[in-house]
Amino acid sequence: MRFQRDVTTQGPSATATSTAAEEPDSVDSGSEMDWSLSVVHHQEEDFVGARKPLPAGTALSLGRDASCLGEGCLSSSRISRHHAELVAHADHVRIEDKGSRNGTYVNGQRVTDGRDLVGGEIIGIGPVLLLVNRAPHRFDVPESTLFVGRSHALARVLRQIELFAPGPGPVLLRGETGTGKELAAREIHEKSGRGGAFKPVNCGGLTGEVLHSELFGHVRGAFTGALRDRPGLFASADRGTAFLDEIGDAPANVQVSLLRFLDDHRVMPLGGDSARLVDTRVVAASNVDFEALIASGRFREDLYARVSGCTIRLPPLRERVEDIPLLVRHLVRTFAGKDRPVQPEFMLAMLLYRWPRNIRELAAVIRRAVLEAPVEDPIRASPELMAALPRGVRAAVDAAPPEVEACPRPDAAGLRALLEKHRGNVAFTAASLRVSRNTVYRWLKELDISLEDYRPPRS
């Protein structure tokens, strides 16, 4: 597996370039954007996603006594009582280490004289990773059965889906490869209330004749090999949704037929002599520069005007950093068949990498990491996987504090409480204590505790 090499880390030093098409849309232009602090990695999963708004002028102390992110969130013995301080300004957040024993880190680099953060940076204090970013002071994330995440960027998409889904008109989805355009199309279909089928087709790579037949169907004998009538996508999706992926690659003759269909919703199969009226909703998707295609004559301006009235931009994963821990957990569960803890250094790498191929690339990395990690161990990056990361990410992870420090043995009640919480899972118990599984097994023996008392009964 090879990562893209033209990008490095999040934050102000990122080398990835932006284009006008990548700018966030203005659906929330009326919302006041504040700085925020979010938990993106914690040995106790319940804390992941906790968020604290930081309006300009806010001074926030981070340490063992702080409860700003939830009672007990920063209670690790590796975090000092007064560990670090954040001060939010209009255009940046200032972080200073307050003489902590184990140091404060930003993007894997130790903070010495203080540092100004401008959004997207990862703060490390003890075993906890925190994200500094901008978001409205308050926002709700609509429910979704398909998307995973709680970020403001995803919430904006889901609100637009809820807004456009009930209507009959076409919707255009724009976004980079791997951002979930087909998922968004399926979500629109599910929330539309339409009782018909969801039918996808990729318009790229098909000749005009083949694509026209895919969309509109054909009758028997229409061409050599047409041995029977075929209804086509639009007829098959009657009272449902037709998803036209990569519509920007549709040949010119198909564009003409699409425009006519969007106007009258009639389907004339190839070789047929009568048209059929259908109630098929069209959702299209592409990542092409439509303006350039129109200027060069390769895409019809009137067709673009027809499909782009309701446009949703799918944000790249680098704009959804807050969602990466939730996506990692979901993908680990998918590929491992169960929850497994994740090594902090591995999560730091996932948070700092820019993901040019987005969630599709993240899924490939997690699949490999699950396969390479021993069954009962936390998910970690193998040397080969780390070697494939861009140099800036490797340097940040290498500079981060070591994963495991000596941890005193908890008393019997404390260990029993952790075993009960994790249902006897030694890997999760070890990860929460920052020790090896062998150490947990040794403590169980010393304290005469049986794992079977905490594991669920076998079916």
XYZ file of C-alpha atoms in Angstrom, residues 37-44 47-50 62-63 69 72-79 83 103-106 122-131 344 347-348 351 401-403 434:
46
model
C -11.610 21.908 21.375
C -12.609 18.286 20.729
C -11.387 14.954 22.105
C -10.194 12.834 19.180
C -8.413 10.047 21.086
C -8.845 8.771 24.621
C -8.242 5.449 26.346
C -11.890 5.586 27.440
C -14.897 10.658 25.953
C -14.165 10.699 22.201
C -16.237 13.424 20.559
C -16.538 15.593 23.687
C -5.996 21.873 30.893
C -4.962 19.545 33.696
C -14.302 18.097 28.525
C -12.395 12.508 34.526
C -11.434 13.123 30.895
C -7.999 14.505 31.829
C -7.468 12.479 35.011
C -4.560 10.368 33.699
C -1.481 10.218 35.906
C 0.525 11.310 32.844
C -1.269 14.668 32.890
C -0.598 20.962 32.412
C 5.172 17.887 28.092
C 2.546 19.320 25.755
C 2.665 18.389 22.072
C 1.200 19.951 18.921
C -3.697 18.045 17.201
C -2.748 18.697 20.840
C -1.301 15.828 22.854
C -1.343 15.902 26.653
C -0.577 12.598 28.330
C -2.520 9.861 26.517
C -5.224 12.250 25.257
C -5.361 13.828 21.770
C -7.363 17.024 21.248
C -8.321 18.858 18.048
C -2.345 6.432 20.209
C -4.439 7.439 15.696
C -2.100 10.456 15.594
C -5.337 12.447 12.210
C 5.937 10.772 23.523
C 6.288 6.987 23.874
C 3.111 4.951 24.032
C -1.468 1.956 29.166
